[in-house]
Tab-separated table of C-alpha atoms in Angstrom:
chain	number	residue	atom	x	y	z
A	263	MET	CA	7.058	29.369	27.678
A	264	LEU	CA	8.441	32.559	29.178
A	265	SER	CA	6.680	35.502	30.742
A	266	ARG	CA	6.671	38.658	28.658
A	267	GLU	CA	9.079	40.268	31.109
A	268	ASP	CA	11.536	37.363	30.922
A	269	ASN	CA	11.296	37.265	27.127
A	270	GLU	CA	12.330	40.915	27.052
A	271	ARG	CA	15.118	40.218	29.513
A	272	VAL	CA	16.713	37.483	27.367
A	273	THR	CA	16.381	39.214	23.997
A	274	ARG	CA	17.090	42.957	24.412
A	275	THR	CA	20.767	43.876	24.135
A	276	GLY	CA	20.887	47.614	23.530
A	277	PRO	CA	23.117	49.943	25.583
A	278	GLY	CA	22.099	49.961	29.233
A	279	THR	CA	19.958	46.814	29.123
A	280	PRO	CA	20.801	44.069	31.647
A	281	LEU	CA	21.489	41.495	28.911
A	282	GLY	CA	23.391	44.058	26.847
A	283	GLN	CA	25.689	44.736	29.770
A	284	LEU	CA	26.298	41.013	30.245
A	285	MET	CA	27.070	40.335	26.582
A	286	ARG	CA	29.443	43.309	26.433
A	287	ALA	CA	31.564	41.620	29.112
A	288	TYR	CA	32.612	38.958	26.543
A	289	TRP	CA	34.719	39.318	23.415
A	290	GLN	CA	32.309	39.611	20.474
A	291	PRO	CA	33.000	39.237	16.722
A	292	VAL	CA	32.547	42.483	14.799
A	293	ALA	CA	33.948	41.794	11.306
A	294	LEU	CA	35.792	39.345	9.097
A	295	VAL	CA	39.400	40.322	8.476
A	296	SER	CA	38.716	39.798	4.767
A	297	GLU	CA	36.172	42.623	4.847
A	298	LEU	CA	39.001	45.076	5.536
A	299	SER	CA	41.625	43.655	3.190
A	300	GLY	CA	41.159	46.110	0.320
A	301	ASP	CA	42.664	49.517	-0.293
A	302	ARG	CA	40.409	51.093	2.343
A	303	PRO	CA	40.441	49.026	5.563
A	304	VAL	CA	37.664	51.027	7.246
A	305	LYS	CA	34.192	49.619	7.919
A	306	ALA	CA	31.060	50.853	9.623
A	307	VAL	CA	29.719	48.220	12.021
A	308	ARG	CA	26.631	48.065	14.186
A	309	ILE	CA	26.588	45.813	17.225
A	310	MET	CA	23.946	45.612	19.941
A	311	GLY	CA	22.364	48.819	18.703
A	312	GLU	CA	25.625	50.782	18.775
A	313	ASP	CA	27.090	52.372	15.632
A	314	LEU	CA	30.873	52.133	15.373
A	315	VAL	CA	33.756	52.284	12.906
A	316	LEU	CA	36.380	49.565	12.686
A	317	PHE	CA	39.655	50.401	10.959
A	318	ARG	CA	43.156	49.144	10.527
A	319	ARG	CA	45.502	51.625	12.118
A	320	GLU	CA	47.726	53.336	9.607
A	321	ASP	CA	50.631	53.031	12.052
A	322	GLY	CA	49.861	49.372	12.864
A	323	PRO	CA	51.408	46.253	11.306
A	324	ASP	CA	50.961	45.969	7.541
A	325	VAL	CA	49.962	42.322	7.722
A	326	PRO	CA	47.358	41.156	10.252
A	327	GLY	CA	48.583	38.488	12.602
A	328	ASP	CA	47.616	36.863	15.862
A	329	ALA	CA	46.282	39.223	18.489
A	330	GLY	CA	49.464	39.051	20.523
A	331	ALA	CA	51.977	41.813	21.069
A	332	SER	CA	52.833	42.123	17.375
A	333	ALA	CA	49.221	42.816	16.383
A	334	ALA	CA	47.951	44.614	19.474
A	335	GLY	CA	47.777	47.894	17.563
A	336	THR	CA	46.463	46.528	14.258
A	337	TRP	CA	42.788	47.364	14.774
A	338	ALA	CA	40.819	50.198	16.322
A	339	LEU	CA	37.086	50.482	16.980
A	340	VAL	CA	35.567	53.889	17.724
A	341	GLY	CA	32.201	55.623	17.680
A	342	ARG	CA	30.844	56.232	14.205
A	343	TYR	CA	29.897	59.887	14.559
A	344	CYS	CA	32.115	62.907	15.065
A	345	ALA	CA	31.505	64.622	18.410
A	346	HIS	CA	31.582	68.006	16.665
A	347	ARG	CA	28.623	67.991	14.274
A	348	GLY	CA	27.722	64.303	14.037
A	349	VAL	CA	29.361	63.580	10.672
A	350	ASP	CA	29.923	59.940	9.696
A	351	LEU	CA	33.505	58.931	10.507
A	352	SER	CA	33.296	55.736	8.424
A	353	PHE	CA	34.236	58.038	5.515
A	354	GLY	CA	37.118	59.590	7.469
A	355	ARG	CA	40.752	59.660	6.397
A	356	ARG	CA	43.214	57.319	8.100
A	357	GLU	CA	45.975	59.512	9.470
A	358	ASN	CA	48.523	59.150	12.253
A	359	GLY	CA	46.979	55.909	13.515
A	360	GLY	CA	43.498	57.429	13.753
A	361	LEU	CA	40.605	58.831	11.725
A	362	ARG	CA	40.242	62.424	10.571
A	363	CYS	CA	36.747	63.805	10.010
A	364	LEU	CA	36.208	65.091	6.490
A	365	TYR	CA	34.021	67.992	7.586
A	366	HIS	CA	36.305	70.133	9.755
A	367	GLY	CA	39.407	67.995	10.094
A	368	TRP	CA	38.990	66.831	13.681
A	369	LEU	CA	41.382	63.917	14.235
A	370	TYR	CA	40.558	61.061	16.608
A	371	GLY	CA	43.118	58.611	17.914
A	372	PRO	CA	42.457	54.859	18.128
A	373	ASP	CA	41.437	55.395	21.755
A	374	GLY	CA	38.691	57.801	20.684
A	375	GLN	CA	40.500	60.850	22.010
A	376	CYS	CA	40.280	63.946	19.836
A	377	VAL	CA	43.856	65.086	19.225
A	378	GLU	CA	43.449	67.829	16.614
A	379	GLN	CA	40.848	70.534	15.881
A	380	PRO	CA	42.453	72.589	13.099
A	381	ALA	CA	39.890	75.413	13.056
A	382	GLU	CA	40.099	76.077	16.798
A	383	PRO	CA	42.487	78.720	18.207
A	384	GLU	CA	46.090	77.558	18.329
A	385	HIS	CA	46.232	77.847	22.126
A	386	SER	CA	42.895	75.967	22.635
A	387	ASN	CA	42.790	72.851	24.829
A	388	PHE	CA	39.260	72.005	23.678
A	389	ALA	CA	40.436	68.796	21.936
A	390	ALA	CA	41.601	67.316	25.241
A	391	LYS	CA	37.997	67.527	26.492
A	392	VAL	CA	36.510	65.579	23.561
A	393	ARG	CA	36.431	61.807	23.294
A	394	ILE	CA	34.220	59.382	21.373
A	395	PRO	CA	33.638	55.747	22.399
A	396	SER	CA	36.469	53.313	21.717
A	397	TYR	CA	36.867	49.603	22.346
A	398	ALA	CA	39.698	47.090	22.493
A	399	CYS	CA	40.127	44.790	19.474
A	400	ALA	CA	41.868	41.482	18.880
A	401	GLU	CA	42.183	39.241	15.844
A	402	ARG	CA	41.619	35.490	15.936
A	403	ASN	CA	41.624	33.180	12.896
A	404	GLY	CA	40.072	35.532	10.382
A	405	ILE	CA	37.734	37.437	12.701
A	406	VAL	CA	38.201	40.758	14.472
A	407	PHE	CA	36.766	40.600	17.989
A	408	ALA	CA	35.962	43.576	20.187
A	409	TYR	CA	35.473	44.027	23.907
A	410	LEU	CA	32.647	46.491	24.508
A	411	GLY	CA	32.537	46.190	28.283
A	412	THR	CA	34.042	48.262	31.079
A	413	GLY	CA	37.479	47.789	32.582
A	414	ASP	CA	40.171	45.558	31.167
A	415	PRO	CA	39.067	42.896	28.661
A	416	PRO	CA	39.150	39.263	29.791
A	417	PRO	CA	41.704	36.838	28.334
A	418	PHE	CA	40.577	34.667	25.449
A	419	PRO	CA	39.628	31.099	26.472
A	420	ALA	CA	41.762	28.256	25.150
A	421	TYR	CA	38.955	26.990	22.929
A	422	ASP	CA	39.898	24.893	19.904
A	423	CYS	CA	38.670	27.567	17.481
A	424	PHE	CA	41.239	29.998	18.911
A	425	ARG	CA	44.075	27.487	19.315
A	426	ALA	CA	43.885	26.030	15.806
A	427	PRO	CA	46.542	27.346	13.400
A	428	GLU	CA	44.991	29.660	10.819
A	429	GLU	CA	45.631	27.275	7.915
A	430	TYR	CA	43.379	24.710	9.652
A	431	THR	CA	40.464	27.148	9.904
A	432	PHE	CA	37.903	29.018	7.830
A	433	ALA	CA	35.925	32.090	8.906
A	434	PHE	CA	32.686	33.441	7.506
A	435	LYS	CA	29.510	35.275	8.517
A	436	GLY	CA	25.915	35.870	7.466
A	437	TRP	CA	23.040	38.227	8.231
A	438	TRP	CA	19.831	36.795	9.683
A	439	GLU	CA	16.693	38.898	10.056
A	440	CYS	CA	15.722	37.940	13.590
A	441	ASN	CA	16.762	38.271	17.199
A	442	TRP	CA	20.100	36.732	18.151
A	443	LEU	CA	18.589	34.266	20.658
A	444	GLN	CA	16.572	32.536	17.948
A	445	GLY	CA	19.813	31.766	16.146
A	446	VAL	CA	21.470	30.353	19.253
A	447	GLU	CA	18.456	28.247	20.206
A	448	GLY	CA	18.425	26.728	16.722
A	449	GLY	CA	22.041	25.660	17.129
A	450	ILE	CA	21.524	23.862	20.447
A	451	ASP	CA	18.347	22.035	19.406
A	452	PRO	CA	19.406	18.489	18.397
A	453	SER	CA	16.021	16.993	17.544
A	454	HIS	CA	15.364	19.188	14.487
A	455	VAL	CA	18.159	17.413	12.580
A	456	SER	CA	15.871	14.430	11.951
A	457	PHE	CA	13.424	16.621	10.034
A	458	LEU	CA	14.691	20.015	8.889
A	459	HIS	CA	17.800	18.727	7.081
A	460	ARG	CA	16.245	15.520	5.757
A	461	PHE	CA	16.301	14.547	2.085
A	462	VAL	CA	13.336	12.747	0.545
A	463	GLY	CA	15.466	11.978	-2.517
A	464	GLU	CA	19.151	11.160	-2.977
A	465	ASP	CA	21.410	13.783	-1.402
A	466	PRO	CA	23.375	15.326	-4.318
A	467	ARG	CA	25.717	17.504	-2.259
A	468	GLU	CA	29.445	17.012	-2.653
A	469	VAL	CA	31.073	19.161	0.019
A	470	TYR	CA	29.180	21.576	2.244
A	471	GLY	CA	26.577	19.886	4.425
A	472	GLN	CA	27.956	16.363	4.034
A	473	GLN	CA	28.444	15.685	7.742
A	474	PHE	CA	25.862	12.873	7.648
A	475	SER	CA	26.784	11.355	4.304
A	476	GLU	CA	28.868	8.350	5.337
A	477	VAL	CA	27.455	4.826	5.243
A	478	VAL	CA	27.167	3.280	8.712
A	479	GLU	CA	28.974	-0.032	8.893
A	480	GLY	CA	26.687	-3.012	9.236
A	481	THR	CA	23.566	-1.145	8.075
A	482	GLY	CA	24.227	-0.366	4.421
A	483	ARG	CA	22.516	2.989	4.886
A	484	LYS	CA	23.781	6.547	5.096
A	485	LEU	CA	23.905	8.178	8.480
A	486	SER	CA	21.543	10.901	7.209
A	487	GLU	CA	18.865	8.273	6.505
A	488	LEU	CA	19.313	6.617	9.881
A	489	VAL	CA	19.249	9.903	11.788
A	490	GLY	CA	16.114	10.921	9.931
A	491	ALA	CA	14.422	7.673	10.929
A	492	ALA	CA	15.592	7.961	14.554
A	493	PHE	CA	13.485	11.057	15.156
A	494	ARG	CA	13.077	10.556	18.918
A	495	PRO	CA	16.597	11.008	20.335
A	496	ASP	CA	17.404	10.781	24.001
A	497	ILE	CA	18.486	14.347	24.806
A	498	GLU	CA	20.436	15.069	27.945
A	499	VAL	CA	21.944	18.358	29.094
A	500	GLU	CA	24.660	19.009	31.632
A	501	SER	CA	26.342	22.137	32.945
A	502	ALA	CA	29.874	22.868	31.819
A	503	GLU	CA	32.494	25.536	32.448
A	504	HIS	CA	31.760	27.037	29.037
A	505	GLY	CA	27.974	26.879	29.432
A	506	LEU	CA	26.101	23.695	28.528
A	507	ARG	CA	26.914	20.330	26.978
A	508	VAL	CA	24.108	18.643	25.034
A	509	PHE	CA	23.965	14.905	24.306
A	510	ALA	CA	21.698	13.559	21.547
A	511	LEU	CA	21.657	9.754	21.489
A	512	ARG	CA	19.958	7.821	18.690
A	513	ASP	CA	19.832	4.035	18.455
A	514	LEU	CA	20.349	3.264	14.755
A	515	ALA	CA	20.233	-0.510	15.065
A	516	GLU	CA	20.026	-3.056	17.855
A	517	ASP	CA	23.673	-2.632	18.791
A	518	VAL	CA	24.586	0.687	17.099
A	519	ARG	CA	24.185	4.144	18.605
A	520	HIS	CA	24.697	7.596	17.117
A	521	VAL	CA	26.315	9.941	19.635
A	522	ARG	CA	26.220	13.640	18.895
A	523	ILE	CA	27.545	16.143	21.430
A	524	THR	CA	27.064	19.866	20.919
A	525	ASN	CA	27.771	22.797	23.197
A	526	LEU	CA	26.406	26.142	24.221
A	527	VAL	CA	29.352	28.507	24.610
A	528	PHE	CA	27.843	31.113	26.869
A	529	PRO	CA	26.360	33.564	26.209
A	530	ASN	CA	25.814	33.621	22.436
A	531	ALA	CA	27.805	30.914	20.673
A	532	PHE	CA	27.720	27.184	20.156
A	533	VAL	CA	30.183	24.522	19.040
A	534	VAL	CA	28.951	21.660	16.880
A	535	PRO	CA	30.673	18.785	15.057
A	536	PHE	CA	30.948	19.032	11.297
A	537	GLY	CA	31.743	15.715	9.710
A	538	ASN	CA	34.853	13.672	10.320
A	539	GLY	CA	37.642	15.657	11.930
A	540	LYS	CA	35.930	19.042	11.880
A	541	ALA	CA	33.881	21.289	14.126
A	542	PHE	CA	32.880	24.918	14.161
A	543	CYS	CA	32.149	27.613	16.679
A	544	GLN	CA	29.376	30.007	15.709
A	545	TRP	CA	28.570	33.276	17.460
A	546	HIS	CA	25.201	35.003	17.035
A	547	VAL	CA	25.912	38.689	17.510
A	548	PRO	CA	23.093	41.258	17.669
A	549	ILE	CA	23.117	44.043	15.107
A	550	ASP	CA	20.022	45.283	16.886
A	551	ASP	CA	17.199	43.389	18.564
A	552	GLU	CA	15.626	42.309	15.262
A	553	ASN	CA	18.727	41.456	13.202
A	554	HIS	CA	21.988	39.706	13.869
A	555	TYR	CA	25.107	38.335	12.262
A	556	TRP	CA	26.343	34.811	12.767
A	557	PHE	CA	30.130	34.517	12.706
A	558	MET	CA	31.779	31.134	12.282
A	559	ILE	CA	35.232	29.674	12.724
A	560	LEU	CA	35.375	26.197	11.224
A	561	TYR	CA	38.415	24.180	12.277
A	562	ASP	CA	39.817	20.879	11.083
A	563	PHE	CA	41.741	18.679	13.490
A	564	GLU	CA	43.608	16.743	10.817
A	565	GLU	CA	43.961	18.628	7.515
A	566	ALA	CA	44.527	22.178	6.381
A	567	THR	CA	41.287	23.679	5.109
A	568	ASP	CA	40.730	24.587	1.480
A	569	GLN	CA	39.799	28.148	2.337
A	570	ALA	CA	39.349	29.203	-1.293
A	571	ALA	CA	36.855	26.404	-2.003
A	572	LEU	CA	34.922	27.013	1.202
A	573	LEU	CA	34.799	30.732	0.512
A	574	ALA	CA	33.471	30.171	-2.996
A	575	GLN	CA	30.724	27.904	-1.641
A	576	ARG	CA	29.610	30.443	0.929
A	577	LEU	CA	29.831	33.487	-1.341
A	578	ALA	CA	27.499	31.721	-3.764
A	579	GLU	CA	24.781	31.968	-1.109
A	580	VAL	CA	25.056	35.640	-0.042
A	581	SER	CA	25.113	39.151	-1.453
A	582	LEU	CA	27.924	41.520	-0.576
A	583	PRO	CA	28.804	43.782	1.131
A	584	ASP	CA	26.271	42.926	3.868
A	585	TYR	CA	26.450	39.111	3.619
A	586	ARG	CA	22.665	38.915	3.348
A	587	PRO	CA	21.447	35.477	2.152
A	588	LEU	CA	20.183	35.310	-1.415
A	589	ARG	CA	17.391	33.105	-0.118
A	590	ASN	CA	15.483	35.205	2.388
A	591	ARG	CA	12.062	36.292	3.624
A	592	GLY	CA	11.593	38.490	0.551
A	593	ASN	CA	11.603	35.477	-1.808
A	594	ASP	CA	10.197	32.853	0.613
A	595	TRP	CA	13.703	31.487	1.140
A	596	GLY	CA	13.597	30.072	-2.400
A	597	PHE	CA	10.794	27.671	-1.535
A	598	ASP	CA	9.989	25.244	-4.370
A	599	PRO	CA	7.020	22.897	-3.811
A	600	ARG	CA	8.274	20.412	-6.405
A	601	GLU	CA	11.644	20.242	-4.669
A	602	GLN	CA	9.852	19.670	-1.365
A	603	ARG	CA	8.024	16.688	-2.887
A	604	GLU	CA	10.999	15.140	-4.628
A	605	LEU	CA	14.292	16.146	-3.025
A	606	THR	CA	14.566	18.138	0.220
A	607	TYR	CA	12.294	18.133	3.251
A	608	THR	CA	12.142	21.950	3.223
A	609	GLY	CA	12.044	22.661	-0.507
A	610	MET	CA	14.567	25.414	0.131
A	611	GLY	CA	17.699	24.211	-1.567
A	612	LEU	CA	20.698	22.115	-0.594
A	613	ASP	CA	22.367	24.461	1.873
A	614	ILE	CA	21.418	23.407	5.399
A	615	ASN	CA	22.347	26.880	6.605
A	616	VAL	CA	19.299	28.211	4.713
A	617	HIS	CA	17.110	25.610	6.419
A	618	ASP	CA	18.253	26.863	9.821
A	619	GLN	CA	17.819	30.463	8.697
A	620	TRP	CA	14.221	29.841	7.608
A	621	ALA	CA	13.365	28.136	10.896
A	622	VAL	CA	14.476	31.014	13.094
A	623	GLU	CA	13.483	33.898	10.803
A	624	SER	CA	9.984	32.515	10.261
A	625	MET	CA	9.297	32.959	13.991
A	626	GLY	CA	9.294	36.724	13.447
A	627	PRO	CA	11.818	39.438	14.332
A	628	VAL	CA	11.576	38.630	18.067
A	629	GLN	CA	9.898	35.351	18.909
A	630	ASP	CA	6.944	35.598	21.280
A	631	ARG	CA	7.909	32.939	23.798
A	632	THR	CA	4.777	33.546	25.878
A	633	VAL	CA	2.694	31.383	23.522
A	634	GLU	CA	5.032	28.494	22.661
A	635	ARG	CA	4.649	24.988	24.067
A	636	LEU	CA	7.903	23.179	24.871
A	637	GLY	CA	8.348	19.461	25.464
A	638	VAL	CA	10.954	17.034	26.747
A	639	SER	CA	12.860	17.258	23.460
A	640	ASP	CA	13.439	20.975	24.160
A	641	ARG	CA	15.612	20.351	27.218
A	642	ALA	CA	18.588	22.244	25.828
A	643	VAL	CA	16.491	25.288	24.947
A	644	THR	CA	14.865	25.473	28.376
A	645	ALA	CA	18.198	24.873	30.134
A	646	ASN	CA	19.777	27.716	28.177
A	647	ARG	CA	16.985	30.132	29.086
A	648	ARG	CA	17.286	29.282	32.764
A	649	LEU	CA	21.039	29.777	32.566
A	650	LEU	CA	20.667	33.085	30.722
A	651	LEU	CA	18.164	34.530	33.197
A	652	LYS	CA	20.269	33.393	36.128
A	653	ALA	CA	23.438	34.856	34.612
A	654	VAL	CA	21.862	38.249	33.863
A	655	THR	CA	20.877	38.551	37.528
A	656	ALA	CA	24.264	37.268	38.706
A	657	PHE	CA	26.127	39.774	36.529
A	658	GLU	CA	23.975	42.620	37.838
A	659	ASN	CA	24.987	41.574	41.341
A	660	GLY	CA	28.690	41.267	40.527
A	661	ALA	CA	28.786	37.457	40.708
A	662	THR	CA	30.656	35.151	38.321
A	663	VAL	CA	29.056	33.971	35.072
A	664	PRO	CA	29.866	31.005	32.783
A	665	GLY	CA	32.627	31.180	30.194
A	666	LEU	CA	34.094	34.455	31.431
A	667	PRO	CA	37.644	33.798	32.681
A	668	LEU	CA	38.923	36.129	35.364
A	669	ASP	CA	42.601	35.527	34.609
A	670	GLU	CA	44.941	33.672	32.251
A	671	ARG	CA	44.934	30.547	34.364
A	672	ALA	CA	41.144	30.352	34.254
A	673	ALA	CA	41.236	30.982	30.499
A	674	GLU	CA	43.560	27.997	30.019
A	675	GLU	CA	41.008	25.826	31.783
A	676	LEU	CA	38.340	26.718	29.231
A	677	THR	CA	39.246	24.170	26.557
A	678	GLY	CA	37.458	22.384	23.716
A	679	PRO	CA	34.531	22.315	23.929
A	680	LEU	CA	34.252	18.707	22.840
A	681	ALA	CA	32.004	18.407	19.799
A	682	ILE	CA	31.369	14.817	18.790
A	683	ASP	CA	29.495	13.101	15.981
A	684	THR	CA	30.216	9.388	15.935
A	685	VAL	CA	28.676	5.933	15.822
A	686	THR	CA	29.450	3.610	18.729
A	687	PRO	CA	28.254	0.319	20.165
A	688	VAL	CA	25.191	0.757	22.370
A	689	ASP	CA	27.062	-0.855	25.241
A	690	GLY	CA	29.972	1.236	26.424
A	691	TRP	CA	29.178	4.334	24.363
A	692	GLU	CA	30.228	6.573	27.271
A	693	THR	CA	33.843	5.452	26.951
A	694	ALA	CA	33.815	4.791	23.194
A	695	TRP	CA	33.310	8.423	22.180
A	696	ARG	CA	35.977	9.566	24.619
A	697	THR	CA	38.455	7.091	23.194
A	698	ARG	CA	37.757	8.182	19.640
A	699	GLU	CA	38.059	11.847	20.519
A	700	SER	CA	41.379	11.230	22.280
A	701	GLU	CA	42.627	9.348	19.224
A	702	ARG	CA	41.505	12.173	16.925
A	703	ARG	CA	43.363	14.738	19.000
A	704	ALA	CA	46.427	12.536	19.145
A	705	ARG	CA	46.474	12.441	15.324
A	706	SER	CA	45.977	16.170	15.039
A	707	PRO	CA	48.999	18.296	14.115
A	708	TRP	CA	47.838	20.967	16.549
A	709	ALA	CA	45.270	19.737	19.112
A	710	GLY	CA	47.064	17.096	21.145
A	711	ARG	CA	45.198	17.548	24.411
A	712	GLU	CA	43.591	14.879	26.502
A	713	VAL	CA	39.803	14.666	26.593
A	714	ARG	CA	38.540	16.099	29.840
A	715	HIS	CA	35.801	18.074	31.548
A	716	ALA	CA	32.846	16.052	30.275
A	717	GLN	CA	31.184	14.478	33.319
A	718	ARG	CA	30.340	11.177	31.681
């Protein structure tokens, strides 16, 4: 459990809060590129309690690309409200690379500087004294990221989700009605897989959620069945340059072991394996302290993704334009008692994302961690909280924090992270998973890097 003071310290991210300052030092997702692909590429966004407007610059490139030199001016992110009378700039006109307020015509550049005030005297220099907040933006594989901190933004790490060519990726997001930390803690908790995502009947899914569907050689049973039966995994956690690496080891038979390696990507993301040849990085980004968006980049090491099919699957589960799940607190997450008896462990449908959503939303808007009781199986959760509290204090004191590269060279050292889901012999599993991961990367049209950094 945490003290009430520490629980506040690791959950509150509004402007001026210690955690808010820390999280603003990292690039954070603010929107899907697809959300701004229509005839009006302007969108109101709210992140960590701050209201902003994201827009494609009228004078920027017509087609979004990588966030290198050619796309540096594609996106702009500024304060949502006009400094004059507080009018909503998300309805503003795109002009001259900026936004013009509809009320009195004040024009703001992409840097937030007011450059025109048509009703003011011709000789006035009042505009030069007016500026609204503005933040640097960069595009990566279908997501627009923003840097909301002070000073120059850090370089992007060389994580797989950023290095993968766009055609090998898929980006999406969803709204969850709870604090961001609940979402992260769900993603780094390996033991819940044996229960929350279990099927009591035959698993009918064909595509999404099939990461445990293969039959394990020598057992005649699906991996999902074996993982469900092996409900007491050996969980080990180690520090890593990106945050934490979590091992979940399950003995499926006398000589067969399931090895699953997931990662906390500090401060608010995780990387998990997703079936053969795939993984995804998922950020949990506060809207405010009681709501957040998860943003995901799924990447395939071996084959180009069928983005249209994946998009159709995900859109079937949410309502636009806010990406709120169709199954939610208001309808008990679609709970069906008959389904719970006959098909799924939760009774909440086939989408495992809904299962995770229910688990973290049902705790309440901000979980009260002063009354919980954690055990040995919660090692990753407790390790993350210790790391988070330590990092908040370190950042306040100007010390280094995990996953925040100081220069390009340091960014190139932040690779992977390695996300593994494989079955190995019990003897020699430490080298077996490394060998398989090296072989997977060797086959990949784009990865091709040696396996390193894991201590084992």
